[in-house]
Amino acid sequence: AQSVTQLDSQVPVFEEAPVELRCNYSSSVSVYLFWYVQYPNQGLQLLLKYLSGSTLVESINGFEAEFNKSQTSFHLRKPSVHISDTAEYFCAVRSRGASKLTFGTGTRLQVTL
Amino acid sequence: ETGVTQSPTHLIKTRGQQVTLRCSSQSGHNTVSWYQQALGQGPQFIFQYYREEENGRGNFPPRFSGLQFPNYSSELNVNALELDDSALYLCASSSGTSGSTGELFFGEGSRLTVL
């Protein structure tokens, strides 16, 4: 069995400030890790993923996440947020060889001026 | 290239009724997964279909059933609707099976309200 914990349900931040959204997972086998973003009234969009190799992965819009196996974490960071980053962010894990993604409960990022 | 499309976008049913939700997968994808997202929660895996066969199922009762067609589109059927079935139902398509690292592409969902 696997699980994902997103420690913060809401994160308010001012525009141009840095942000970190926390994600911890548990699994007895090797996993793939993902961050998805959901804008209001929309489906999920893949933000970035860790499959293997370099533990630091980056997205095209400035987000990055680092896979830390010893701490079983995959925190999402951005050095300077924009109003348009306001959305719900979901961390997800999939065991290698399994068919399902297990999602966390989400973190609402609210960026204000 | 068309993305994942779902229909209907919104619907209202009453307890005990049955509902069918539809999903057209992205071009070139042969795998479809369905997720239920209750309000304020993360998506929960219902099941996955690969080449018309169920290829994994989450912790949902048998009244949740599905189909995948030869063109890889899919349906989710829910019988004997309960109030707790009210949720956003998300369809995701991908290429390959659980052994692959294929990215999931999600549709915008069908929002079901059960009264």
PDB file of N, CA and C in Angstrom, chain A residues 33 48-58 64-68 74 96:
ATOM      1  N   LEU A  33       7.067   9.660  -8.972  1.00  0.00           N
ATOM      2  CA  LEU A  33       6.444  10.768  -8.254  1.00  0.00           C
ATOM      3  C   LEU A  33       6.036  11.870  -9.219  1.00  0.00           C
ATOM      4  N   LEU A  48       5.247  18.302 -13.230  1.00  0.00           N
ATOM      5  CA  LEU A  48       6.552  17.669 -13.387  1.00  0.00           C
ATOM      6  C   LEU A  48       6.506  16.263 -12.792  1.00  0.00           C
ATOM      7  N   LYS A  49       7.546  15.488 -13.108  1.00  0.00           N
ATOM      8  CA  LYS A  49       7.573  14.094 -12.676  1.00  0.00           C
ATOM      9  C   LYS A  49       8.991  13.646 -12.411  1.00  0.00           C
ATOM     10  N   TYR A  50       9.119  12.717 -11.467  1.00  0.00           N
ATOM     11  CA  TYR A  50      10.384  12.047 -11.216  1.00  0.00           C
ATOM     12  C   TYR A  50      10.175  10.565 -11.541  1.00  0.00           C
ATOM     13  N   LEU A  51      10.982  10.084 -12.482  1.00  0.00           N
ATOM     14  CA  LEU A  51      10.919   8.665 -12.837  1.00  0.00           C
ATOM     15  C   LEU A  51      12.191   7.954 -12.408  1.00  0.00           C
ATOM     16  N   SER A  52      13.324   8.561 -12.685  1.00  0.00           N
ATOM     17  CA  SER A  52      14.623   8.003 -12.308  1.00  0.00           C
ATOM     18  C   SER A  52      15.679   9.060 -12.631  1.00  0.00           C
ATOM     19  N   GLY A  53      16.917   8.765 -12.279  1.00  0.00           N
ATOM     20  CA  GLY A  53      18.001   9.664 -12.637  1.00  0.00           C
ATOM     21  C   GLY A  53      18.125  10.827 -11.677  1.00  0.00           C
ATOM     22  N   SER A  54      18.371  12.010 -12.204  1.00  0.00           N
ATOM     23  CA  SER A  54      18.577  13.191 -11.380  1.00  0.00           C
ATOM     24  C   SER A  54      17.410  13.409 -10.426  1.00  0.00           C
ATOM     25  N   THR A  55      17.719  13.672  -9.176  1.00  0.00           N
ATOM     26  CA  THR A  55      16.655  13.829  -8.178  1.00  0.00           C
ATOM     27  C   THR A  55      15.989  15.186  -8.240  1.00  0.00           C
ATOM     28  N   LEU A  56      16.548  16.128  -8.975  1.00  0.00           N
ATOM     29  CA  LEU A  56      15.953  17.450  -9.126  1.00  0.00           C
ATOM     30  C   LEU A  56      15.297  17.525 -10.501  1.00  0.00           C
ATOM     31  N   VAL A  57      14.006  17.781 -10.510  1.00  0.00           N
ATOM     32  CA  VAL A  57      13.277  17.888 -11.773  1.00  0.00           C
ATOM     33  C   VAL A  57      12.647  19.258 -11.867  1.00  0.00           C
ATOM     34  N   GLU A  58      12.549  19.752 -13.107  1.00  0.00           N
ATOM     35  CA  GLU A  58      12.060  21.109 -13.306  1.00  0.00           C
ATOM     36  C   GLU A  58      10.918  21.129 -14.314  1.00  0.00           C
ATOM     37  N   GLU A  64      10.156  23.554  -9.528  1.00  0.00           N
ATOM     38  CA  GLU A  64      11.087  22.443  -9.427  1.00  0.00           C
ATOM     39  C   GLU A  64      10.717  21.591  -8.211  1.00  0.00           C
ATOM     40  N   ALA A  65      11.109  20.336  -8.251  1.00  0.00           N
ATOM     41  CA  ALA A  65      10.866  19.441  -7.120  1.00  0.00           C
ATOM     42  C   ALA A  65      12.069  18.528  -6.973  1.00  0.00           C
ATOM     43  N   GLU A  66      12.353  18.174  -5.746  1.00  0.00           N
ATOM     44  CA  GLU A  66      13.498  17.316  -5.479  1.00  0.00           C
ATOM     45  C   GLU A  66      13.063  16.052  -4.779  1.00  0.00           C
ATOM     46  N   PHE A  67      13.420  14.921  -5.344  1.00  0.00           N
ATOM     47  CA  PHE A  67      13.127  13.628  -4.760  1.00  0.00           C
ATOM     48  C   PHE A  67      14.168  13.333  -3.676  1.00  0.00           C
ATOM     49  N   ASN A  68      13.698  13.127  -2.457  1.00  0.00           N
ATOM     50  CA  ASN A  68      14.581  12.803  -1.343  1.00  0.00           C
ATOM     51  C   ASN A  68      14.158  11.446  -0.800  1.00  0.00           C
ATOM     52  N   PHE A  74       8.985  14.830  -1.674  1.00  0.00           N
ATOM     53  CA  PHE A  74       9.035  15.334  -3.063  1.00  0.00           C
ATOM     54  C   PHE A  74       8.420  16.723  -3.043  1.00  0.00           C
ATOM     55  N   ARG A  96       6.089   1.321  -9.160  1.00  0.00           N
ATOM     56  CA  ARG A  96       6.536   0.751 -10.426  1.00  0.00           C
ATOM     57  C   ARG A  96       5.833  -0.591 -10.622  1.00  0.00           C
TER      58      ARG A  96
END
